[in-house]
C-alpha positions as a printed Julia matrix, in Angstrom:
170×3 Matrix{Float64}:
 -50.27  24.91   14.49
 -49.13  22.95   11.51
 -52.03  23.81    9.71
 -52.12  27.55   10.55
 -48.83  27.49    8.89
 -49.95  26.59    5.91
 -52.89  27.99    5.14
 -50.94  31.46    6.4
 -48.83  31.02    3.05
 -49.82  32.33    0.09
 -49.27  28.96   -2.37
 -46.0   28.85   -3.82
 -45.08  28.72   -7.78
 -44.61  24.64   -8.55
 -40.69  26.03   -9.65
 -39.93  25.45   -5.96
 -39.52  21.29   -4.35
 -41.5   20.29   -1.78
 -38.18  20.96    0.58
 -37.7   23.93   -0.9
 -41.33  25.16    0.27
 -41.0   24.28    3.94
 -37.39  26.01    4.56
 -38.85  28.93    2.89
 -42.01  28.8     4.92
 -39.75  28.62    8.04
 -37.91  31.88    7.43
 -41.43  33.42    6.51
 -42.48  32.81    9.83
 -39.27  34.04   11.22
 -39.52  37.55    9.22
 -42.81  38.3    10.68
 -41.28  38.07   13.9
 -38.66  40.14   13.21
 -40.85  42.8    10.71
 -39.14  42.35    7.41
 -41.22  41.61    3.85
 -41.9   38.53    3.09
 -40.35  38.38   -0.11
 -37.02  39.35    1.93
 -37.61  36.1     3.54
 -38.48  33.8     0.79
 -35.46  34.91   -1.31
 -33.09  33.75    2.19
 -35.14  30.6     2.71
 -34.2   29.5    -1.09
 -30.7   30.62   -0.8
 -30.35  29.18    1.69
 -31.91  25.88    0.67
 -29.92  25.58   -2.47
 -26.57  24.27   -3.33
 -25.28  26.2    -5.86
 -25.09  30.18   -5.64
 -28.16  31.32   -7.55
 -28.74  34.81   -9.74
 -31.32  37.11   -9.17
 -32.65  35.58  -12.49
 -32.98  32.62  -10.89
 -34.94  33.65   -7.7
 -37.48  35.78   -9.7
 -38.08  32.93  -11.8
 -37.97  30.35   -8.75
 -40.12  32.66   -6.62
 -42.45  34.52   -9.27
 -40.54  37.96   -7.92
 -40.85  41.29   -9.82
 -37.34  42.45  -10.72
 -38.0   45.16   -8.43
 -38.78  42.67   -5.11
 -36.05  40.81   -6.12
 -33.45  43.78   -6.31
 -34.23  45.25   -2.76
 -34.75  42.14   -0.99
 -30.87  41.0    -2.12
 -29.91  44.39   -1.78
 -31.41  44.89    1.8
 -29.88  41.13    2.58
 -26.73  42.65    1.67
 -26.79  45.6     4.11
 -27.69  43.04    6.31
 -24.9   40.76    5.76
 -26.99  37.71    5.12
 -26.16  37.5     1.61
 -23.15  37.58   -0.18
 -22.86  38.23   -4.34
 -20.65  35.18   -5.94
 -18.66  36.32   -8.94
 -17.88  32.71  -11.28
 -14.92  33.26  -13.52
 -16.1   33.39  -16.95
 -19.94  34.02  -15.8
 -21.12  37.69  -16.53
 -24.11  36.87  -13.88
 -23.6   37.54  -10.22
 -24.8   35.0    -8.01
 -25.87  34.79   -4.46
 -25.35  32.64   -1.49
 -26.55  32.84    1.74
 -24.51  33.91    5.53
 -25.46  30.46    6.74
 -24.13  31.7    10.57
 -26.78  32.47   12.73
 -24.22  34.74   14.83
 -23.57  37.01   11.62
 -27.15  37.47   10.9
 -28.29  38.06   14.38
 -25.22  40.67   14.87
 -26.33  42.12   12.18
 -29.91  42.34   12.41
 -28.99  44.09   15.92
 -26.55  46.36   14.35
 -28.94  47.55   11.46
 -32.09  47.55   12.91
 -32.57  47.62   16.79
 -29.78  50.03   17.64
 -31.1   52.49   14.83
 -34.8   52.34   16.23
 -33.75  52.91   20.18
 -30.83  55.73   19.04
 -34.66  57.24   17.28
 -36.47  56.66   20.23
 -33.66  58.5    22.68
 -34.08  61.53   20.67
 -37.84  60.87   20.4
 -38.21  60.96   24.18
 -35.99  63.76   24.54
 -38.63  65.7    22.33
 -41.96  64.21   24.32
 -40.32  65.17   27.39
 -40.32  68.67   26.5
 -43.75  68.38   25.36
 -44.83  66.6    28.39
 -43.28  69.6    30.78
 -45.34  72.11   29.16
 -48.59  70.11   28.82
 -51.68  70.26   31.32
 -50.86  66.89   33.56
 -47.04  67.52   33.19
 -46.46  65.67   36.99
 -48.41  62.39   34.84
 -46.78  62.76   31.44
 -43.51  63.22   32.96
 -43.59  60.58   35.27
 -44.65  58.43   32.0
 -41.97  59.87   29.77
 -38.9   58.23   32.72
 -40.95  54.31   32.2
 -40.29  55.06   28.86
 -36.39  55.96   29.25
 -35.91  53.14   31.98
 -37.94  50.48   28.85
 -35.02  51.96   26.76
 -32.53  52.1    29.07
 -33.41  48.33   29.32
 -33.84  46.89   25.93
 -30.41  48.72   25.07
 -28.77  46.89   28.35
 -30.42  43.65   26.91
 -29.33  44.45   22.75
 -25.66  44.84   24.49
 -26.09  41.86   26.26
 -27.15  39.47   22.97
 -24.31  41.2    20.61
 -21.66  40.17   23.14
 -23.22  36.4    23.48
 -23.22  36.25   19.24
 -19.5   37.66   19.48
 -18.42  34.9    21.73
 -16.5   32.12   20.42
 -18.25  28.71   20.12
């Protein structure tokens, strides 16, 4: 497994320390899990990594980024609220640390992303069942159409059920 981890990296610019590489490589693996870009990823995994707030300068250098990867992966880790921008007093550069609390992230991630796909796929069922009622097998296709609302019906129950663990105290 180790090696299937590396060799599923693409190699990494020699900016970055041998720490550096692994943490990033960890949230690489964790963001095709979840189904965001890689680059999202490695820009966490070195923000995370580092001590110091870094700039968007910094992290296309760091991570051999296009100005354009760089601005919506800290822009989409801002919606998400894993990322924060830094303002230093007499620095003109923004900066960027990470939400180190799993909680936050994971609330968030829930918020953004898997509530906005199932509220899609309620109104996507809604139009398939109509479909299904006029179509040929419509006893079949309805019949499939209500697994499909009780899988939703389901991962919702279980999405409500992790947002209340991550809003728990301790």
């Amino acid at each position: 497994m180790r090696e299937r981890l590396k060799t599923a990296l693409t190699p990494q610019p020699a900016r970055l320390t041998p720490l550096e590489r692994e943490v990033i490589a960890i949230f690489v693996q964790f963001s095709r899990v979840v189904g965001y870009p890689k680059s999202f990823a490695e820009i966490y995994g070195l923000l995370f990594i580092s001590p110091e707030p870094l700039s968007m300068g910094d992290l296309i250098e760091r991570l051999s980024l296009s100005k354009g990867a760089a601005s919506q992966g800290l822009k989409a880790l801002r919606e998400l609220h894993a990322v924060r921008r830094i303002k230093t007093p007499g620095d003109r550069r923004e900066r960027y640390e990470p939400e180190t609390e799993l909680r936050q992230v994971l609330r968030s991630i829930i918020d953004e992303q898997f509530q906005l796909h199932l509220a899609e796929g309620f109104a996507r069922l809604d139009r398939a069942e109509k479909l299904a009622g006029r179509s040929k097998d419509a006893g079949h296709a309805l019949a499939r159409i209500e697994k499909l609302r009780a899988w939703e019906k389901r991962s919702g129950e279980l999405l409500g059920l992790a947002k209340l663990f991550l809003t728990r105290p301790g």
